[in-house]
CSV table of C-alpha atoms in Angstrom, one decimal:
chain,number,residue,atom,x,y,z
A,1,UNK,CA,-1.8,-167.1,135.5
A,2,UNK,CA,-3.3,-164.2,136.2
A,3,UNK,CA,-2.1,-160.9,133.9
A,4,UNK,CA,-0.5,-157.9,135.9
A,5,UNK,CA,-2.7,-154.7,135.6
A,6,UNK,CA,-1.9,-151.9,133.1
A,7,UNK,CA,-0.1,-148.9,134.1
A,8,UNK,CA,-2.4,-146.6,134.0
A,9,UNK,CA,-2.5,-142.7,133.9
A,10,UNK,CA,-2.8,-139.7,136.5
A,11,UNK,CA,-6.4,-139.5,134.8
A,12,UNK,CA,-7.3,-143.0,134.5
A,13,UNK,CA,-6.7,-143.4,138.3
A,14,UNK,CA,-7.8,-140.7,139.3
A,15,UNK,CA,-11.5,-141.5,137.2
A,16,UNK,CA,-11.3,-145.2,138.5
A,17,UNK,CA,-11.8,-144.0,142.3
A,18,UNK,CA,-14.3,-141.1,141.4
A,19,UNK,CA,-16.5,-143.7,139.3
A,20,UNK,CA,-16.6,-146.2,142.1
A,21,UNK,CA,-17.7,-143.4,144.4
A,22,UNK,CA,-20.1,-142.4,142.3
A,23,UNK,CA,-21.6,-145.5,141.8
A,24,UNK,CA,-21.2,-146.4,145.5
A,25,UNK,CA,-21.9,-143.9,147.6
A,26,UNK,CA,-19.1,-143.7,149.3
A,27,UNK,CA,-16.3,-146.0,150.4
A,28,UNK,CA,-14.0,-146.6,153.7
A,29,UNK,CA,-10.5,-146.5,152.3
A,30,UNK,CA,-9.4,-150.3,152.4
A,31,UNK,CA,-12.3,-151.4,150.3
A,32,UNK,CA,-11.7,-148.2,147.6
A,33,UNK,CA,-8.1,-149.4,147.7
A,34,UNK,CA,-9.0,-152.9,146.5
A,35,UNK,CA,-11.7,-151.3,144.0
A,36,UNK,CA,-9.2,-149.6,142.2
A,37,UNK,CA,-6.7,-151.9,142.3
A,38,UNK,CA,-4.2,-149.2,144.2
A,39,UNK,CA,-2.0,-149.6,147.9
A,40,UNK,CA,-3.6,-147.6,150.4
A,41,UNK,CA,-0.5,-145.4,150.3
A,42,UNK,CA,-0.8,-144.6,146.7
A,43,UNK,CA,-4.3,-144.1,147.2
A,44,UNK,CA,-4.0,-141.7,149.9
A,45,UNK,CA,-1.8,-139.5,148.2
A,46,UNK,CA,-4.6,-139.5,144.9
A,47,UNK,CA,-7.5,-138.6,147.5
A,48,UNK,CA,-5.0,-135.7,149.2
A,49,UNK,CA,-5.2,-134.0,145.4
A,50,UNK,CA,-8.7,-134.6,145.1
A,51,UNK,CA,-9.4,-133.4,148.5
A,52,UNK,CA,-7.8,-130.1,148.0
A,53,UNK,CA,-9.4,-129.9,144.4
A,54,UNK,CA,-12.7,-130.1,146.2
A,55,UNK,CA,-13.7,-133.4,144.7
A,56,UNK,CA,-14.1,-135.2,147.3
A,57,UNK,CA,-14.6,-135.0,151.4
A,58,UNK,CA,-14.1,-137.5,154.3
A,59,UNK,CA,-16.2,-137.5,157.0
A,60,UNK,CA,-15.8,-139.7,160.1
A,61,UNK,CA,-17.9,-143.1,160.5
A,62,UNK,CA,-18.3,-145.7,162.9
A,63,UNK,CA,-16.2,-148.2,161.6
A,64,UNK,CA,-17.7,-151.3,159.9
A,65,UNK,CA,-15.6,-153.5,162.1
A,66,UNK,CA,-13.3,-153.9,165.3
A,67,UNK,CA,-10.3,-151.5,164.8
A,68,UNK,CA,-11.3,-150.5,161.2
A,69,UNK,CA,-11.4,-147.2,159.3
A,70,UNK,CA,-13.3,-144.6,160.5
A,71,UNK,CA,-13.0,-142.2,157.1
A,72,UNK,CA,-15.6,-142.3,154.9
A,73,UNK,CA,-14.8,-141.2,151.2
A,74,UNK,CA,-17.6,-139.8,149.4
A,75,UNK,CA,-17.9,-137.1,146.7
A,76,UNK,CA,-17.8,-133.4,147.6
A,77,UNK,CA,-21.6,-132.3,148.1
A,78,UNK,CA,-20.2,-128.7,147.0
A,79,UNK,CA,-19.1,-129.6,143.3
A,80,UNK,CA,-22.4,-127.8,141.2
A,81,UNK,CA,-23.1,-129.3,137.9
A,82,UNK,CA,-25.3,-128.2,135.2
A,83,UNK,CA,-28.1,-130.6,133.6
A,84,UNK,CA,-30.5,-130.3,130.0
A,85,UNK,CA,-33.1,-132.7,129.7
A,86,UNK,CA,-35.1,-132.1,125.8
A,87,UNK,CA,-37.9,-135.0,126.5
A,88,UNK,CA,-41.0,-134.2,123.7
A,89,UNK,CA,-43.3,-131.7,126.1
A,90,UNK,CA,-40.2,-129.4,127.0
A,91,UNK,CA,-36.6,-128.9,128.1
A,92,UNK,CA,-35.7,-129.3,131.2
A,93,UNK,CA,-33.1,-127.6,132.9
A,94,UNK,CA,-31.2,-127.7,136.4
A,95,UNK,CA,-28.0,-127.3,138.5
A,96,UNK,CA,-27.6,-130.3,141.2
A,97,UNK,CA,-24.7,-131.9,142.7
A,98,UNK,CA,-22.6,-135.0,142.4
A,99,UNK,CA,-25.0,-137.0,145.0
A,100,UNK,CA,-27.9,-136.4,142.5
A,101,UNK,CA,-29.2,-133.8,144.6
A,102,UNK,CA,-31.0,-130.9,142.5
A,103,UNK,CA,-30.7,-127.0,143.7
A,104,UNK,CA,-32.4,-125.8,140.8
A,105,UNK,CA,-34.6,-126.7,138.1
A,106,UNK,CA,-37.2,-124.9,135.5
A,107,UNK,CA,-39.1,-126.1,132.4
A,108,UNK,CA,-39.0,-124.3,129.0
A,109,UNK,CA,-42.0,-126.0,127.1
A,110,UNK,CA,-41.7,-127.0,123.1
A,111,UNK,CA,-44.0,-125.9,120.6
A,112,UNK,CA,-46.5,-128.1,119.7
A,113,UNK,CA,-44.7,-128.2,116.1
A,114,UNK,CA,-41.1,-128.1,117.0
A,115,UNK,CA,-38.4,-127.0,114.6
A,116,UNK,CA,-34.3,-126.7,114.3
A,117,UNK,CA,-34.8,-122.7,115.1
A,118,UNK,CA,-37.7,-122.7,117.7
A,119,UNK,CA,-36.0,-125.6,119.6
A,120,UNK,CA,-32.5,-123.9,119.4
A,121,UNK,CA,-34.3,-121.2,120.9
A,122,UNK,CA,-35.8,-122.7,123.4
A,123,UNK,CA,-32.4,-124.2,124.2
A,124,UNK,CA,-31.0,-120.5,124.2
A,125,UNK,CA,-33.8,-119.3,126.8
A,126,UNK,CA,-33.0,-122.1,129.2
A,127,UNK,CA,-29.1,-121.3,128.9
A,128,UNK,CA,-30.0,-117.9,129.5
A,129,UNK,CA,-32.1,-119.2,133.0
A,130,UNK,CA,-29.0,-121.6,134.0
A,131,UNK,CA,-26.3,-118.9,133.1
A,132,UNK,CA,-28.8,-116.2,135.6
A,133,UNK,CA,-29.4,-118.3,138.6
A,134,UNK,CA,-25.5,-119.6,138.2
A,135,UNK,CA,-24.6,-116.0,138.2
A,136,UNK,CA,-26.2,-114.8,140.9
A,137,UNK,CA,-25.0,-117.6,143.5
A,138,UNK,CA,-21.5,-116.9,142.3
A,139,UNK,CA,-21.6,-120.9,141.2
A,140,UNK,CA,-19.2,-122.1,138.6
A,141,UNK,CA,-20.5,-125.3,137.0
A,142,UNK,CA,-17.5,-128.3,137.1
A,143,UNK,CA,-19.4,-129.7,134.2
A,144,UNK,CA,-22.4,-129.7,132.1
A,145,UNK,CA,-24.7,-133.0,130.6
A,146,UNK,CA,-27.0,-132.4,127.6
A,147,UNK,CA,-29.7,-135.3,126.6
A,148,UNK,CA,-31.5,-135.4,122.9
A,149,UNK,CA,-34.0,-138.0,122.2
A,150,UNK,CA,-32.4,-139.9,119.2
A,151,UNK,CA,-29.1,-138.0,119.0
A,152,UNK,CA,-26.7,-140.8,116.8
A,153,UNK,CA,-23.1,-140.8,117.3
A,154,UNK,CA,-22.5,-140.1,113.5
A,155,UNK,CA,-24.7,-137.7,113.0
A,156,UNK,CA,-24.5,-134.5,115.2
A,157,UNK,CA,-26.8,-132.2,113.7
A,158,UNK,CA,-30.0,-134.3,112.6
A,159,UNK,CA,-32.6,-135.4,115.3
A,160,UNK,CA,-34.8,-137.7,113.9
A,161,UNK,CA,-36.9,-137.5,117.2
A,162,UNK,CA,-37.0,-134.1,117.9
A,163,UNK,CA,-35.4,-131.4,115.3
A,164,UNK,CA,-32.6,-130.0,116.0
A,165,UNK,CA,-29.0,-128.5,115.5
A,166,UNK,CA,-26.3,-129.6,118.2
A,167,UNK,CA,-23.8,-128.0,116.5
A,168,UNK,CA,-25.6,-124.8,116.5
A,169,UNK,CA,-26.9,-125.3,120.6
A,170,UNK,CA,-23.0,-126.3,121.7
A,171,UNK,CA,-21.8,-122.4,120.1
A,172,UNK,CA,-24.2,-121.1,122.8
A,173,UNK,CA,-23.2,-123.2,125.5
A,174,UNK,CA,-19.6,-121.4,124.8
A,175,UNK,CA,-20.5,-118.4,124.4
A,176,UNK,CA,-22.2,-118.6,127.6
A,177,UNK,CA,-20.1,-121.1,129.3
A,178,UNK,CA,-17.0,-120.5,128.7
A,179,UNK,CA,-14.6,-122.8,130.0
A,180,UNK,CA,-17.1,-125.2,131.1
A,181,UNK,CA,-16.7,-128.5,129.9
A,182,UNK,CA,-19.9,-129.5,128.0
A,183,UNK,CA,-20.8,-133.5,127.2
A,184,UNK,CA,-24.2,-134.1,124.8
A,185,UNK,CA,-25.6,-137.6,124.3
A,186,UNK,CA,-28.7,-139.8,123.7
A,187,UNK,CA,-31.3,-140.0,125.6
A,188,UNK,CA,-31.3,-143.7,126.4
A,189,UNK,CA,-27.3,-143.2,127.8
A,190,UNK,CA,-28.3,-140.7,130.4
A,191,UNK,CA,-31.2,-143.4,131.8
A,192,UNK,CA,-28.8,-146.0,131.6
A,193,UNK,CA,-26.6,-143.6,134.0
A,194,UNK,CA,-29.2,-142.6,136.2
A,195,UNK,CA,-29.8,-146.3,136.8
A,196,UNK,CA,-26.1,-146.9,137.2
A,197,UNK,CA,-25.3,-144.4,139.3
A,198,UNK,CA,-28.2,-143.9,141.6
A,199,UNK,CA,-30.4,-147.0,142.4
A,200,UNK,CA,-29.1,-149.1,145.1
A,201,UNK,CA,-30.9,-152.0,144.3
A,202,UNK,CA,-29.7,-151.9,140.6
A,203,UNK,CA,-29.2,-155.7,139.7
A,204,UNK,CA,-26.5,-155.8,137.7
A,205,UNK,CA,-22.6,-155.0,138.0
A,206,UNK,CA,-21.0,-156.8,135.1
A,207,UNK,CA,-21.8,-155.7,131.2
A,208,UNK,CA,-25.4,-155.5,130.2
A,209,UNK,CA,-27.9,-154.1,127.7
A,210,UNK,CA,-29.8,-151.6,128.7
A,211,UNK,CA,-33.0,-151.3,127.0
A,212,UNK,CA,-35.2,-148.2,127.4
A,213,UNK,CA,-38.9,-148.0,126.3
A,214,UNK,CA,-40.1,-144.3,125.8
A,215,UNK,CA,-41.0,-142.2,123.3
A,216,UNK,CA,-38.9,-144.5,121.0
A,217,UNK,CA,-37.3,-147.5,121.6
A,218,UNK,CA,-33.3,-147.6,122.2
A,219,UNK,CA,-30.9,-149.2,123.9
A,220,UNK,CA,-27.2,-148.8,125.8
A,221,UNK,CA,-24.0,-150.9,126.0
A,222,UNK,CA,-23.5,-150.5,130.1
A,223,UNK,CA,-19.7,-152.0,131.1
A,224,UNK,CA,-16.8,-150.8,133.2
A,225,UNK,CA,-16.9,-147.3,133.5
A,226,UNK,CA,-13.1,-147.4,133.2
A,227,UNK,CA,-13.4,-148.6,129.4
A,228,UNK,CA,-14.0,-145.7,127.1
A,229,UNK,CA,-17.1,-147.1,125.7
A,230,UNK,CA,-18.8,-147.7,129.2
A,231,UNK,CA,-22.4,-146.0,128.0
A,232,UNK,CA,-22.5,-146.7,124.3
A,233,UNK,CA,-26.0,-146.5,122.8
A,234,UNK,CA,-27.4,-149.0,120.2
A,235,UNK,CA,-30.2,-148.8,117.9
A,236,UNK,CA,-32.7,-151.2,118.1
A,237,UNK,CA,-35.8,-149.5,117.7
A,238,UNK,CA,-36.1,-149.8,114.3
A,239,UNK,CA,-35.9,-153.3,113.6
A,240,UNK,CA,-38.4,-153.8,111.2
A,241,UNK,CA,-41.3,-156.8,111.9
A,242,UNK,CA,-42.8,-156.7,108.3
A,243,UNK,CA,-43.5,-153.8,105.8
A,244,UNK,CA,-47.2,-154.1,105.9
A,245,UNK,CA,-47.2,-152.9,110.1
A,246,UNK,CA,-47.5,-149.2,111.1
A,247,UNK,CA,-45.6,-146.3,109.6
A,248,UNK,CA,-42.7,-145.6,112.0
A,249,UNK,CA,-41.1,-141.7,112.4
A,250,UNK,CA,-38.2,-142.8,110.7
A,251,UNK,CA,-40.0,-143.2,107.3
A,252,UNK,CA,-40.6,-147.1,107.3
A,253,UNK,CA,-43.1,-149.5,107.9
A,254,UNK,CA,-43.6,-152.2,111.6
A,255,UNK,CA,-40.8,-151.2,113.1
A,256,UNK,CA,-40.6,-152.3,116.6
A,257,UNK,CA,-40.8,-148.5,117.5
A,258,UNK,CA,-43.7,-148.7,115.7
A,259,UNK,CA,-45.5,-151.1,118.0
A,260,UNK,CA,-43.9,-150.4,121.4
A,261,UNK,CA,-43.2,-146.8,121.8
A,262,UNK,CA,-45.3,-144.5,124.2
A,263,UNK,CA,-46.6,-143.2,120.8
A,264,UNK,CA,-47.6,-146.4,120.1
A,265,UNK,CA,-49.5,-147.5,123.3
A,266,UNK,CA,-51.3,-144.5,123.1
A,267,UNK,CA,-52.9,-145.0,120.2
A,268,UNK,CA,-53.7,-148.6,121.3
A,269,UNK,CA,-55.1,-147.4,124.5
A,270,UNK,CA,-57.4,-144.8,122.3
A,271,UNK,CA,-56.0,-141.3,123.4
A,272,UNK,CA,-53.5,-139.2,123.0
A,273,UNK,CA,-50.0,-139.4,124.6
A,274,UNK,CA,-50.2,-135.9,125.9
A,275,UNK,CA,-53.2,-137.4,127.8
A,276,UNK,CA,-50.9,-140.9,128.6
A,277,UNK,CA,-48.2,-139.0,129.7
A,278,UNK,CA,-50.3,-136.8,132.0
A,279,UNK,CA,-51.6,-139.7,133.9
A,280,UNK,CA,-47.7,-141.1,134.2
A,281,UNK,CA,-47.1,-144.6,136.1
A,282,UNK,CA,-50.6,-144.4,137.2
A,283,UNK,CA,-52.0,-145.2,133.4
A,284,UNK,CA,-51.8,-149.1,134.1
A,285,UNK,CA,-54.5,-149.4,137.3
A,286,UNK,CA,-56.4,-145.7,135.5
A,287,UNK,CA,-57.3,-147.3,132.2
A,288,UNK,CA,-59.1,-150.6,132.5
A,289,UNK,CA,-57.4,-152.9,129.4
A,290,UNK,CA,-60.0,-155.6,127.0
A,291,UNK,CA,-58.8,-159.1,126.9
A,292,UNK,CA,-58.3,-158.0,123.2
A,293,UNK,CA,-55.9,-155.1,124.6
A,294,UNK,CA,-54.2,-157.1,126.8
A,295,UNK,CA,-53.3,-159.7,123.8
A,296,UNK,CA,-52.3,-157.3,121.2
A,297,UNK,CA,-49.7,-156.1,124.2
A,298,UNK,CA,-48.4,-159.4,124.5
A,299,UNK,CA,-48.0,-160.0,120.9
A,300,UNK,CA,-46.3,-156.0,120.8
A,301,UNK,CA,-44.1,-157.1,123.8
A,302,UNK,CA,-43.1,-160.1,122.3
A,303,UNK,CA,-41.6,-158.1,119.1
A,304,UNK,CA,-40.1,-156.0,121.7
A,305,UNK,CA,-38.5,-159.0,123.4
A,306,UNK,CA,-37.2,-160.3,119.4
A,307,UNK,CA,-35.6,-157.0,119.1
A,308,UNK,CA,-33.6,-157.2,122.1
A,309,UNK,CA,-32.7,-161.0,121.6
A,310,UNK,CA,-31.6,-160.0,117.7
A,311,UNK,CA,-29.4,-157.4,119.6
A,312,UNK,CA,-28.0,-159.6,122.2
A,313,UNK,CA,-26.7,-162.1,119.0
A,314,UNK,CA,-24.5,-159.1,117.7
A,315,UNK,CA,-22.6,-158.2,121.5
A,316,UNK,CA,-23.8,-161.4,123.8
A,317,UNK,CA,-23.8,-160.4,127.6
A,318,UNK,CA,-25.1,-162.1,129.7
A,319,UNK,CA,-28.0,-159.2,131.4
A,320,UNK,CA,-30.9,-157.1,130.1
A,321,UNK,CA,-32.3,-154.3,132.3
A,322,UNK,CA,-35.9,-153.1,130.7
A,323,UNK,CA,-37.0,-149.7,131.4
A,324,UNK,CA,-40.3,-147.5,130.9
A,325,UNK,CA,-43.8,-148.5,130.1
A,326,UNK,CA,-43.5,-152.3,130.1
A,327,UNK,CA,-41.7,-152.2,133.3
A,328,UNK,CA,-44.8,-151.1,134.8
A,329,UNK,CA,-46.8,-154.1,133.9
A,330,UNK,CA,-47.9,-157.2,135.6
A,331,UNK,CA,-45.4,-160.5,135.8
A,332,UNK,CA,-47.7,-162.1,133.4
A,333,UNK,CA,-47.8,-159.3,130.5
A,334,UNK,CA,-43.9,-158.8,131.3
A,335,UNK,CA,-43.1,-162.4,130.6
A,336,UNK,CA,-44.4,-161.1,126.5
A,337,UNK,CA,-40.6,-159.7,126.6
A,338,UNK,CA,-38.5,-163.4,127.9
A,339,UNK,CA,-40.6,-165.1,125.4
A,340,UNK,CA,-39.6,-163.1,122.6
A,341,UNK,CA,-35.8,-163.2,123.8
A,342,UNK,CA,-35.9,-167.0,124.5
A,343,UNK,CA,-37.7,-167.3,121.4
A,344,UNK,CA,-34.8,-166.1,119.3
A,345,UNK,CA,-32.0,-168.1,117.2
A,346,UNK,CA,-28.4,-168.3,118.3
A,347,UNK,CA,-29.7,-167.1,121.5
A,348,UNK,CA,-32.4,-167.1,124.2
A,349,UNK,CA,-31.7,-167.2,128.0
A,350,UNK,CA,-31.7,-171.1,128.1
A,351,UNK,CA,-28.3,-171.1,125.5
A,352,UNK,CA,-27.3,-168.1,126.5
A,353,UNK,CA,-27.9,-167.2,130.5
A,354,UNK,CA,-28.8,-164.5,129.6
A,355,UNK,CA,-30.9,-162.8,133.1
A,356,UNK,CA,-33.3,-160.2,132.6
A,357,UNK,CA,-34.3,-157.4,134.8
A,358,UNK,CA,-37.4,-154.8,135.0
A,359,UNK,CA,-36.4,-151.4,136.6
A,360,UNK,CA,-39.1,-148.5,137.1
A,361,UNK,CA,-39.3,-145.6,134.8
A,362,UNK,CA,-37.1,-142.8,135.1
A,363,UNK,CA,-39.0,-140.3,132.9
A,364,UNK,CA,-41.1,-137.9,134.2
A,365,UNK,CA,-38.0,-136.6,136.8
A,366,UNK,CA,-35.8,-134.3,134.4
A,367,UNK,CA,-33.4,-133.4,134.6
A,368,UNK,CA,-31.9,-136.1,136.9
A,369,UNK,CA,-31.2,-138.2,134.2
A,370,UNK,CA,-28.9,-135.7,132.7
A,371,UNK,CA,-27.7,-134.8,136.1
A,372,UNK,CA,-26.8,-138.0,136.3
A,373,UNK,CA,-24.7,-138.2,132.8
A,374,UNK,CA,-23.1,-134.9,133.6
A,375,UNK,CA,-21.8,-136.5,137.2
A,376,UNK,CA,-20.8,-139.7,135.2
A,377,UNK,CA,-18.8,-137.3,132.7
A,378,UNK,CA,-17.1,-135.6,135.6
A,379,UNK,CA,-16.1,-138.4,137.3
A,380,UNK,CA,-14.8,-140.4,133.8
A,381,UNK,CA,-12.3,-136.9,133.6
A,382,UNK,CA,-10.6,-137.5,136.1
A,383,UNK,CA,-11.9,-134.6,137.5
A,384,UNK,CA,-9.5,-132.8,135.1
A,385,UNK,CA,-9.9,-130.4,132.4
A,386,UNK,CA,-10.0,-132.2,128.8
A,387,UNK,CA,-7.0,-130.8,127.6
A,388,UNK,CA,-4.8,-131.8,130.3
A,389,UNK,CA,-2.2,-134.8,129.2
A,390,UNK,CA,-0.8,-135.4,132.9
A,391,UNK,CA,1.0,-139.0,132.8
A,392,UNK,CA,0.9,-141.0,135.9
């Protein structure tokens, strides 16, 4: 028998149909009804609210069949929101909209030896940019996404990735922003929602991991956006392969960081990852790879793959989606990563069913990623300010 759905609040309904446009582009009513588990009439009077809160628009559509709806529902194109990429050559910062569509964006480089007070003040000169250009457009930003590289859920203030005090950077966005609501997060969360939220072909719907290979190596819990932990990062990069491999950042020894990060690759390739970075996607046809390169990126991959199999045994699920470098390598070097997942216990795609994806980079593009977290944020309100407590 099947059990009856959960009342739910004025926010949790309203967040259930601005997720599922989000993530779909736009919906004719009857389907958005059944998305969301609402009657078209309840629904209507929800998207009459949102409407007039500028949330949303409908435009008129052929209709997908013989006497059916002719209203599109999409997001509003007019709803500004503010983004804050830190990746390890700059931060980058931008105002776009809810479609992913980006009306502004600048770059305040890092110094080559970053520290808590010359990145907070590079975060301080960007916030000075955003609040200008905001400012004189008349915009108000409906909400504002901030990525760090390695920020932990615990641990607010320390980066171990790039230094720096989040406490310290959120007292500027007030002072600056007042009002606005502001949402921080990892790195590897906003990728995982840029993924979500703007590739078409994305190949998975139901809970996954979401593994992303960068600078370091991390991963995401990706599930219902409805459930409160519907981006939740795990750490993974760190597992360690033996004590006699390569010193990792974090302090120990053949991590899987270690061997897989951009860092990493670079120093296998023989240069330096300003110089790996500069040649972007292109690196894999640019830099011809020894038979002796090519194995030791198997074996790397394969540790990579053990990582995210060890991971999988803690939270099963039943798909991986790889991201960055790896995913820009042949079938054959790819396959490095199934064999190490297969080739773990209690798990493996054979007892498990575990599927496994490869999507394309999404570095090199901020800050759409946190564009992308900051429309996610939006959309998981409600579209209502934080310290509303509206019942349904």
């Amino acid at each position: 028998m099947e059990m009856p759905e959960q009342p739910r609040s004025r926010r949790q309904t309203r967040a259930a149909i601005l997720t599922h446009l989000l993530q779909s582009g736009g919906s004719f009513r009857p389907p958005l009804a059944k998305a969301v588990h609402l009657s078209e009439a309840s629904l209507s009077r929800i998207l009459l609210d949102l409407k007039a809160e500028g949330l949303i628009e409908e435009v008129r559509r052929p209709a997908p069949y013989v006497g059916g709806p002719t209203g599109l529902v999409s997001l509003d194109g007019a709803v500004a929101l503010g983004a804050l990429e830190l990746t390890g050559q700059w931060l980058g910062v931008g105002v776009g909209s809810l479609s992913g569509e980006l009306h502004y964006t600048e770059r305040v480089p890092l110094p080559k030896k970053p520290t808590v007070d010359s990145v907070g003040d590079v975060f301080r000169e960007a916030l000075a940019l955003l609040h200008d250009w905001t400012r004189r457009r008349r915009i108000r930003l409906a909400q504002i996404g901030a990525t760090v590289p390695g920020l932990g859920r615990l641990s607010v203030s320390g980066n171990p990735i790039i230094p720096c005090d989040v406490e310290r950077i959120s007292s500027m966005f007030g002072e600056m922003f007042a009002g606005v609501p502001v949402a921080f997060t990892n790195s590897v969360v906003a990728h995982a929602a840029f993924h979500r939220c703007r590739n078409e072909d994305y190949p998975f719907s139901d809970p996954h991991l979401f593994v992303f290979v960068g600078q370091g190596v991390a991963g995401a819990w990706v599930d219902d956006p409805s459930e409160d932990d519907a981006l939740d990062p795990v750490e993974l990069g760190h597992m360690v392969f033996g004590t006699d491999g390569p010193r990792c950042r974090c302090g120990h020894h053949g991590c899987v960081e270690a061997y897989t990060s951009l860092p990493a690759l670079a120093e296998l390739l023989h240069m330096t990852e300003a110089e790996l970075l500069q040649l972007g996607h292109d690196w894999v046809t640019a830099i011809p790879l020894t038979s002796r390169v090519r194995q030791e990126l198997r074996q790397r991959l394969f540790r990579l793959g053990l990582a995210i199999g060890n991971t999988l045994n803690v939270k099963p699920c039943r798909g991986v989606v790889v991201s960055g470098w790896p995913s820009l390598l042949a079938e054959k070097e790819r396959k490095a990563v199934i064999d190490g997942i297969d080739a773990c216990l209690l798990g493996g795609r054979k007892l498990a069913q575990v599927s496994v994806a490869f999507v394309p980079p999404s570095t090199g593009n901020d800050p759409q990623a946190a564009l992308a977290f900051a429309a996610f944020c939006l959309a998981r309100s409600g579209g209502m300010p934080s310290a509303s407590t509206e019942a349904a």
